[in-house]
PDB file of C-alpha atoms in Angstrom:
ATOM      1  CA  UNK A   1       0.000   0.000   0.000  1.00 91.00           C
ATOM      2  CA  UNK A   2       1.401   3.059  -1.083  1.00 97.00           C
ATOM      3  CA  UNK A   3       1.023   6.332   1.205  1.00 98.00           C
ATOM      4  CA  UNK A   4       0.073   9.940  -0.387  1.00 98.00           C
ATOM      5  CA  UNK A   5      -0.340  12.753   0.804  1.00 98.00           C
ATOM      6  CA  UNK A   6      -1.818  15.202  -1.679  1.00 98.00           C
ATOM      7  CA  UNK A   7      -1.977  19.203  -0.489  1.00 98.00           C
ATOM      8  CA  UNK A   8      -4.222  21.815  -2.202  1.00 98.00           C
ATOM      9  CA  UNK A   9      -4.221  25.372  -1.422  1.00 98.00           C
ATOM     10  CA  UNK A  10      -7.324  28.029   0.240  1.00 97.00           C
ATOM     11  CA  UNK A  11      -8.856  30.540  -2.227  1.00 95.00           C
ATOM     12  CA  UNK A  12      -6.697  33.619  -2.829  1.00 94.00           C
ATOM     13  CA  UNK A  13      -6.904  36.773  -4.879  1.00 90.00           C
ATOM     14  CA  UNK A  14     -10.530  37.214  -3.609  1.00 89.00           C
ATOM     15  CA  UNK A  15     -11.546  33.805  -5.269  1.00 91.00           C
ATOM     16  CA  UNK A  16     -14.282  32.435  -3.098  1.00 92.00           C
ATOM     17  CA  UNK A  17     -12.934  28.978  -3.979  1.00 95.00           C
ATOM     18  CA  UNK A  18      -9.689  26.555  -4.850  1.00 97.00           C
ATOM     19  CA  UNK A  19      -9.849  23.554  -7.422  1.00 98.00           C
ATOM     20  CA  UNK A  20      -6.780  22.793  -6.092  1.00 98.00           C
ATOM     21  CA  UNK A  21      -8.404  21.554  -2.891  1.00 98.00           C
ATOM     22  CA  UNK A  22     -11.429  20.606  -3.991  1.00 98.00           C
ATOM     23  CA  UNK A  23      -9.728  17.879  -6.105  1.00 98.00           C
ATOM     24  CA  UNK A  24      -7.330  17.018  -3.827  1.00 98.00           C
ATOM     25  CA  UNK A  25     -10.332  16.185  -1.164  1.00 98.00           C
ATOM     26  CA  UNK A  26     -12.442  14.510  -3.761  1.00 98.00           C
ATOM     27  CA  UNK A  27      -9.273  12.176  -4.925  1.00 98.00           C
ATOM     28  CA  UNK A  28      -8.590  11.464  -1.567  1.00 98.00           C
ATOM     29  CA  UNK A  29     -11.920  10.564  -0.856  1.00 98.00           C
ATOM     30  CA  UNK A  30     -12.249   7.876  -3.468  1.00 97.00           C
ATOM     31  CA  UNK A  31      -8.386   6.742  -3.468  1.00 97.00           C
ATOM     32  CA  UNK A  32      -7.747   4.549  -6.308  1.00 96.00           C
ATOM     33  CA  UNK A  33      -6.593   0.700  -5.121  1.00 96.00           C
ATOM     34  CA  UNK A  34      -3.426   0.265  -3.513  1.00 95.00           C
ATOM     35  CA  UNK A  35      -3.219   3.593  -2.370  1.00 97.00           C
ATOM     36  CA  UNK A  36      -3.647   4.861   1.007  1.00 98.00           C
ATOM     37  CA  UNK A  37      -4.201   8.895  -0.048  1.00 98.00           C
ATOM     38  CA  UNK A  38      -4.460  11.761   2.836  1.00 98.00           C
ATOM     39  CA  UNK A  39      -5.868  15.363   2.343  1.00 98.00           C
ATOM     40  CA  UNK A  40      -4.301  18.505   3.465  1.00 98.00           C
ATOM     41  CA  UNK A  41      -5.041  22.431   2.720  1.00 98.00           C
ATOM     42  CA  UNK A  42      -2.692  24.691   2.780  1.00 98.00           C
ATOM     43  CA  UNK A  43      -2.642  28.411   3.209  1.00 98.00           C
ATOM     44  CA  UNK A  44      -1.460  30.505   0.453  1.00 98.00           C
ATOM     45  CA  UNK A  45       1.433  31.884   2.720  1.00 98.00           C
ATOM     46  CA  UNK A  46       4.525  32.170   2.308  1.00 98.00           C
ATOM     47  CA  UNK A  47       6.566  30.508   4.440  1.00 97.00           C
ATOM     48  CA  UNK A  48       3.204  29.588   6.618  1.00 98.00           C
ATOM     49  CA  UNK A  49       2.190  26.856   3.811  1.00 98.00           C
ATOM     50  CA  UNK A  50       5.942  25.092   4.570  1.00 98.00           C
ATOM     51  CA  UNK A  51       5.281  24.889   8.232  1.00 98.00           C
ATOM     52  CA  UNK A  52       1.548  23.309   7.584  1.00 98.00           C
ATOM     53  CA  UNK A  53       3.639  20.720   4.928  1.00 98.00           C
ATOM     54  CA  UNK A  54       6.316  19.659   7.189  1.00 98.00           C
ATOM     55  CA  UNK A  55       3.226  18.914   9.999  1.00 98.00           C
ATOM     56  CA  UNK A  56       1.456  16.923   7.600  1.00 98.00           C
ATOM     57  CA  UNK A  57       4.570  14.753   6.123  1.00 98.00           C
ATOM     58  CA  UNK A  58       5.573  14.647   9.985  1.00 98.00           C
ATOM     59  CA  UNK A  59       2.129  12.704  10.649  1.00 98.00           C
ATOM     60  CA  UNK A  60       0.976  10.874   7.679  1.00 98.00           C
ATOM     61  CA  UNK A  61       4.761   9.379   6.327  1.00 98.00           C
ATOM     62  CA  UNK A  62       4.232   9.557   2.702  1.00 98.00           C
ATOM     63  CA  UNK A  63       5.886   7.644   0.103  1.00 98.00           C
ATOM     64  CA  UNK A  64       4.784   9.894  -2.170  1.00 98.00           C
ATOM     65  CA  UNK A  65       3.684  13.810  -2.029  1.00 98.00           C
ATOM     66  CA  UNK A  66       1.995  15.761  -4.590  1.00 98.00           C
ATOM     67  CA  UNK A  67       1.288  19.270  -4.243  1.00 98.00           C
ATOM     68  CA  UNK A  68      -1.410  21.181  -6.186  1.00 98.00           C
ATOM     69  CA  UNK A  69      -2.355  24.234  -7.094  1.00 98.00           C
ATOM     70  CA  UNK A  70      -4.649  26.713  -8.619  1.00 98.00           C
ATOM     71  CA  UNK A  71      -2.994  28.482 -12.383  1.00 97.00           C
ATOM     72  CA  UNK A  72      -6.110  30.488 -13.034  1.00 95.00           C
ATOM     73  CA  UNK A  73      -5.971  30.490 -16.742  1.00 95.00           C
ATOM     74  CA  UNK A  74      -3.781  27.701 -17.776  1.00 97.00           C
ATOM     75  CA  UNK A  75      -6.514  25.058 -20.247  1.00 97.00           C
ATOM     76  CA  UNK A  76      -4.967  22.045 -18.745  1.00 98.00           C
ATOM     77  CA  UNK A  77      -3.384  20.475 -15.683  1.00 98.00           C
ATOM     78  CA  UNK A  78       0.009  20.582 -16.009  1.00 98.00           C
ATOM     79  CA  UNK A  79       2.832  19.078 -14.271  1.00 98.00           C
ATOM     80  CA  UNK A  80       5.860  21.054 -13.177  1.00 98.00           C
ATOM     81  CA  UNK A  81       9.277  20.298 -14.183  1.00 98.00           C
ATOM     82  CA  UNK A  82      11.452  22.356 -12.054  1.00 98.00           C
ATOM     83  CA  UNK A  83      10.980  24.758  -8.688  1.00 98.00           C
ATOM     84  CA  UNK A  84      13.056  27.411  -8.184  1.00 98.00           C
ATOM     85  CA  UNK A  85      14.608  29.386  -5.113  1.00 98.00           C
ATOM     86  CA  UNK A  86      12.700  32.751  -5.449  1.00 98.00           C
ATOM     87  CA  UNK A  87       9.765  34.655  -4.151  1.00 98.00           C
ATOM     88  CA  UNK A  88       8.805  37.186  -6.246  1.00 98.00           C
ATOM     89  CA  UNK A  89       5.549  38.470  -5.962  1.00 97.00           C
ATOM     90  CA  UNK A  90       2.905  39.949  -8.540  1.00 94.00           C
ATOM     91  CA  UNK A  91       0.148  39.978  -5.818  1.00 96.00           C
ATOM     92  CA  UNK A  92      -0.147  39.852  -2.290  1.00 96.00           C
ATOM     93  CA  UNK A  93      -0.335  36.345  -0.729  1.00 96.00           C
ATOM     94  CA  UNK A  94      -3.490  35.560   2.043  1.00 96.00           C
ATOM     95  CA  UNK A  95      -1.463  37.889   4.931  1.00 96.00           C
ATOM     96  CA  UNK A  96      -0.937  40.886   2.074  1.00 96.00           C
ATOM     97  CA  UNK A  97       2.760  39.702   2.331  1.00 97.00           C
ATOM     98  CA  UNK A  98       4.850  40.519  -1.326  1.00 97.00           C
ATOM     99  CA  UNK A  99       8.154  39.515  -1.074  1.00 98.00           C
ATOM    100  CA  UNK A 100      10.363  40.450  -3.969  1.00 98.00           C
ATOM    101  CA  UNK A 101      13.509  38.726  -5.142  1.00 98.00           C
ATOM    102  CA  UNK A 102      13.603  37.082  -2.080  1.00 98.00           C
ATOM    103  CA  UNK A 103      15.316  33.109  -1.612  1.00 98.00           C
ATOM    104  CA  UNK A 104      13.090  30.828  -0.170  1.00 98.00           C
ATOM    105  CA  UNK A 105      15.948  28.850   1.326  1.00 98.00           C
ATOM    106  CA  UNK A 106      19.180  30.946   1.621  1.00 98.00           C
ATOM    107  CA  UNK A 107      22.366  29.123   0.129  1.00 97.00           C
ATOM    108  CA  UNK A 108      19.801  26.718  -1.297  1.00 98.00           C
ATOM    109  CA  UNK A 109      20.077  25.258  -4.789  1.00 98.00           C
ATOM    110  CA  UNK A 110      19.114  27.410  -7.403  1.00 98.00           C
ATOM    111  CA  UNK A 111      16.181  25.132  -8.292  1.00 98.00           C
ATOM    112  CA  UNK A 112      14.854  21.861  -8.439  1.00 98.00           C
ATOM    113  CA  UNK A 113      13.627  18.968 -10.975  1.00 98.00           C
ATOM    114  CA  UNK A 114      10.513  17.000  -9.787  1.00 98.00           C
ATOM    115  CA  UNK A 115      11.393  13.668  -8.455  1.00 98.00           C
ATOM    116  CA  UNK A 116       8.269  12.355 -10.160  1.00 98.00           C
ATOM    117  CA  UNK A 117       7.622  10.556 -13.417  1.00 98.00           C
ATOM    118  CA  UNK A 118       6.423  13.876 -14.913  1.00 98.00           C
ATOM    119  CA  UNK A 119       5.754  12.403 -18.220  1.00 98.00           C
ATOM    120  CA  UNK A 120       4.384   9.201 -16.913  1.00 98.00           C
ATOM    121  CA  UNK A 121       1.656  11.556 -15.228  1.00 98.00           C
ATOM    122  CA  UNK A 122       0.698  13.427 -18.208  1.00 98.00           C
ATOM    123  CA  UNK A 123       0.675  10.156 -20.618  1.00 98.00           C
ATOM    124  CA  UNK A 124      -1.446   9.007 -18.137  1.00 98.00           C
ATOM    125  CA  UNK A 125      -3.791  11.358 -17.842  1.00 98.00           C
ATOM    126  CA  UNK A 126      -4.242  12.133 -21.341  1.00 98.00           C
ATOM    127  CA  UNK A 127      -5.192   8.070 -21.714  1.00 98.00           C
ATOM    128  CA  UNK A 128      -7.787   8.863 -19.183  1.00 98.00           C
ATOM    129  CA  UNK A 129      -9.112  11.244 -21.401  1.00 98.00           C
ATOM    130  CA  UNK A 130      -7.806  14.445 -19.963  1.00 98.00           C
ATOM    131  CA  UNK A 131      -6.184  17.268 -20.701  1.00 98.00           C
ATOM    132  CA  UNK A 132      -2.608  17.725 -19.510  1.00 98.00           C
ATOM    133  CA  UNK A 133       1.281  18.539 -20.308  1.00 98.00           C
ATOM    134  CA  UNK A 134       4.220  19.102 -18.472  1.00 98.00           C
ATOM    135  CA  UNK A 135       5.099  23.105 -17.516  1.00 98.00           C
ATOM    136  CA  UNK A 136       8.640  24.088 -17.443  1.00 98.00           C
ATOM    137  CA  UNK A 137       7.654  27.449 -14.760  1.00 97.00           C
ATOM    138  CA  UNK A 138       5.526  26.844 -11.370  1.00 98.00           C
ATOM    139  CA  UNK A 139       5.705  30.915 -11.312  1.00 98.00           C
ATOM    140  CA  UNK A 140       7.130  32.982  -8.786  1.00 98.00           C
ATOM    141  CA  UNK A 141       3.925  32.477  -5.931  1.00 98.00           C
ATOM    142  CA  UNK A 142       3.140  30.522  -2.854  1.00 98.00           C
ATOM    143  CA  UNK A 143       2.888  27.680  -5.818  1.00 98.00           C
ATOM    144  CA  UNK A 144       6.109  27.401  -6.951  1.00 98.00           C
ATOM    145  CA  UNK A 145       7.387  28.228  -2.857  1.00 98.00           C
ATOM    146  CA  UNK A 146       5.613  25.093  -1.817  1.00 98.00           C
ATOM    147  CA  UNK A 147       7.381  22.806  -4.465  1.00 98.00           C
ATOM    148  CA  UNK A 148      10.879  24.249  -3.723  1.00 98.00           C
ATOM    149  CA  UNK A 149      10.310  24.002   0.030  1.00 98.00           C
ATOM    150  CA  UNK A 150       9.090  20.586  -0.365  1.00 98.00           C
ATOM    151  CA  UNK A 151      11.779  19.444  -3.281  1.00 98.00           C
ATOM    152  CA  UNK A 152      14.282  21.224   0.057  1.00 98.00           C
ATOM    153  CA  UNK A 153      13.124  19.124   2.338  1.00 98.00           C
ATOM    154  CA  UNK A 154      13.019  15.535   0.494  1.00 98.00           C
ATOM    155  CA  UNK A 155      16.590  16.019  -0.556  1.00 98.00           C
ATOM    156  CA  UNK A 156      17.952  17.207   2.916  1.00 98.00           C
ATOM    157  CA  UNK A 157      15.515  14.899   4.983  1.00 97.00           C
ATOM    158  CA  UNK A 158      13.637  12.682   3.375  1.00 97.00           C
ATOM    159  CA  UNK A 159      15.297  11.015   0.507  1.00 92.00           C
ATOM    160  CA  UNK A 160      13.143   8.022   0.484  1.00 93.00           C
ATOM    161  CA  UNK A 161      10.506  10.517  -0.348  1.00 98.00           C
ATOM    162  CA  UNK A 162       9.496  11.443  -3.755  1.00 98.00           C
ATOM    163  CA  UNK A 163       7.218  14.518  -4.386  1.00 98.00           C
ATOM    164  CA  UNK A 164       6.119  17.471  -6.543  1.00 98.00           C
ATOM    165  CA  UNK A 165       4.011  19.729  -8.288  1.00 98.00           C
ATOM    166  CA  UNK A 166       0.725  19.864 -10.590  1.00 98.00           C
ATOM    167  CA  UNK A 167      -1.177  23.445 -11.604  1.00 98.00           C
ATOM    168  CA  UNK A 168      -4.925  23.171 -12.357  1.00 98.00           C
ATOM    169  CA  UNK A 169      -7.282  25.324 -14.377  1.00 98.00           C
ATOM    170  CA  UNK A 170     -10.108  27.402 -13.060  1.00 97.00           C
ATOM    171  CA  UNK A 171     -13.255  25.184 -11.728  1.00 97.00           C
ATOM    172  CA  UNK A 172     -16.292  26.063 -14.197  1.00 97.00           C
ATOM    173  CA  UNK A 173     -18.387  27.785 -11.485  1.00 95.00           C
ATOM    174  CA  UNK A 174     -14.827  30.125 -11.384  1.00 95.00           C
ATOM    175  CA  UNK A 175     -15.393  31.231 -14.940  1.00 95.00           C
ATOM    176  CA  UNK A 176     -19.540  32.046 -15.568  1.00 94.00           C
ATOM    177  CA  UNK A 177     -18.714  35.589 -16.407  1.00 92.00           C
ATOM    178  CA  UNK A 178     -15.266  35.643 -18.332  1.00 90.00           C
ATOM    179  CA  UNK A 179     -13.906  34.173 -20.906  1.00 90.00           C
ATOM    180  CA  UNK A 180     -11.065  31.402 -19.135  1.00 95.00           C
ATOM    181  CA  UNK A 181     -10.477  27.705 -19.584  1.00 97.00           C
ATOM    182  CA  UNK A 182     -11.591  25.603 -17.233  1.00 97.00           C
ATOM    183  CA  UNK A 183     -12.381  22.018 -16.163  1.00 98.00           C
ATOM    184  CA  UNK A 184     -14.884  20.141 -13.906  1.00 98.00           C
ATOM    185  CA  UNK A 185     -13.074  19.490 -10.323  1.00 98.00           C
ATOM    186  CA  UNK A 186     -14.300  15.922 -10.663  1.00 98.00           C
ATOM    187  CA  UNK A 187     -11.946  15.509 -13.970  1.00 98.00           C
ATOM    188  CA  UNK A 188      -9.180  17.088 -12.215  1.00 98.00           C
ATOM    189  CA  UNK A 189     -10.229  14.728  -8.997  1.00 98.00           C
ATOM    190  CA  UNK A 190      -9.702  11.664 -11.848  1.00 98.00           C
ATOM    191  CA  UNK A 191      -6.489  13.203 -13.267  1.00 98.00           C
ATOM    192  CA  UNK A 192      -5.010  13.242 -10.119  1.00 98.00           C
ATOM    193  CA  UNK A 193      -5.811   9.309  -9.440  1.00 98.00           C
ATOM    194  CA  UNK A 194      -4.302   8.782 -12.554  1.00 98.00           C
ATOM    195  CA  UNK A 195      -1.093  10.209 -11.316  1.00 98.00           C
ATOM    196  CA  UNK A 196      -1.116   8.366  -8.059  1.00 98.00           C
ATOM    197  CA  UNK A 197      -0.975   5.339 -10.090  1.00 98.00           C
ATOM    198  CA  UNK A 198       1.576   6.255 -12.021  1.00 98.00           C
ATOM    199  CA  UNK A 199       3.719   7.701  -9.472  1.00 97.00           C
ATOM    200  CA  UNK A 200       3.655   4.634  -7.518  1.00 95.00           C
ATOM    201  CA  UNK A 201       4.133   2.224 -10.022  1.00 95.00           C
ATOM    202  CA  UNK A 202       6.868   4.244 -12.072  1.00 96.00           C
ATOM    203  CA  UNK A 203      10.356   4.761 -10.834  1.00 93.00           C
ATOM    204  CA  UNK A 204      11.616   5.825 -14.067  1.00 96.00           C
ATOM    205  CA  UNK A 205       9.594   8.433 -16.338  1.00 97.00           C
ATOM    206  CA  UNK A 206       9.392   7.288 -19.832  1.00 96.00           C
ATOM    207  CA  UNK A 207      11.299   9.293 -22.340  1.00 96.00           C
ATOM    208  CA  UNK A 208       9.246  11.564 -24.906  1.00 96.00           C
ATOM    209  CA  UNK A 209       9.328  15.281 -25.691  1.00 95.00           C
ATOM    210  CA  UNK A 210       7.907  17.320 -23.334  1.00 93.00           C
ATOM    211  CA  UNK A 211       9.178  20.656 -23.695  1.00 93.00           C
ATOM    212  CA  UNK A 212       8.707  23.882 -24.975  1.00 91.00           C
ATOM    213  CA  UNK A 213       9.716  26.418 -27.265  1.00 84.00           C
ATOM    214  CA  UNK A 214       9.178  29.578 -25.017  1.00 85.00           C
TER     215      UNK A 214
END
């Protein structure tokens, strides 16, 4: 039985809701067989969001973590390729903090590759039926802070661990009066099965083209 802890993130920038989490709780929920999936929310702090991450690794012992979050705008869920060690703020994050040019982890790496089978996750996602590439930026938000804190801490503490990121389009209800992509939480809930699956079953990605050309 593999463990998983899946995190998705409280509405922000005066949304009144997060697909993120809503997925994340729905997938847990309904955990697909021979996985043993837990649920946690995080705030969209900086810096707060690590503390609530370390907490819920401390207390559920994943084998495998996978963060998600909200990229209003984006048409399909995409899985990130690489964190990196900045803050850098275009809006304010749930305390009105907007740090600028700021490390997340002083000294630390410049960035980080995912230490899951990116590719495996999209291939198997788009078999289910779904939308979904990989993404070469998490941004410069609480997003992209959670995946370097948590790609910090698996290679510093927990290197049995493997973790990282996925970004997921506006929910419908998100949407009704402007003109943005979006997909039902319930696919995104299904996607993110899919890559529980796949990340436990798949040590090494399989090799096909996945970039980009800007």
């Amino acid at each position: 039985m593999t463990r998983v802890l899946l995190t998705g993130f409280e509405p922000f920038d005066g949304e009144s809701t997060n697909p993120s989490w809503q997925a994340v709780r729905a997938a847990a929920a309904e955990p697909p067989t021979g996985a043993e999936v837990f649920a946690v929310e995080l705030p969209c702090v900086y810096g707060a969001s690590l503390a609530v991450l370390r907490v819920a690794i401390e207390e559920t012992r994943p084998d495998v973590v996978v963060c998600v979050g909200q990229a209003g705008g984006r048409p399909d869920i995409t899985v990130e390729r690489v964190a990196i060690n900045v803050d850098d703020a275009r809006i304010p994050d749930a305390t009105g903090a907007e740090p600028v040019d700021e490390a997340i982890v002083p000294g630390g790496p410049a960035a980080y590759f995912s230490t899951l089978p990116i590719k495996a996750c999209v291939a198997a996602v788009r078999a289910a039926g779904l939308p979904a590439s990989v993404s070469n930026t998490a941004g410069t938000f609480v997003c992209n802070h959670v995946f370097y804190g948590l790609a910090h801490l698996i290679a510093t503490e927990l290197p049995g661990v493997r973790g990282g990121f996925v970004h997921v389009p506006f929910a419908p209800e998100q949407v009704v009066d402007r003109a943005q992509p979006s997909l039902p939480v319930a696919s995104v809930a299904q996607a993110l099965r899919e890559m529980v699956v796949t990340a436990a079953g798949t040590l090494t990605d399989i090799r096909v083209a996945g970039g980009a050309t800007h």
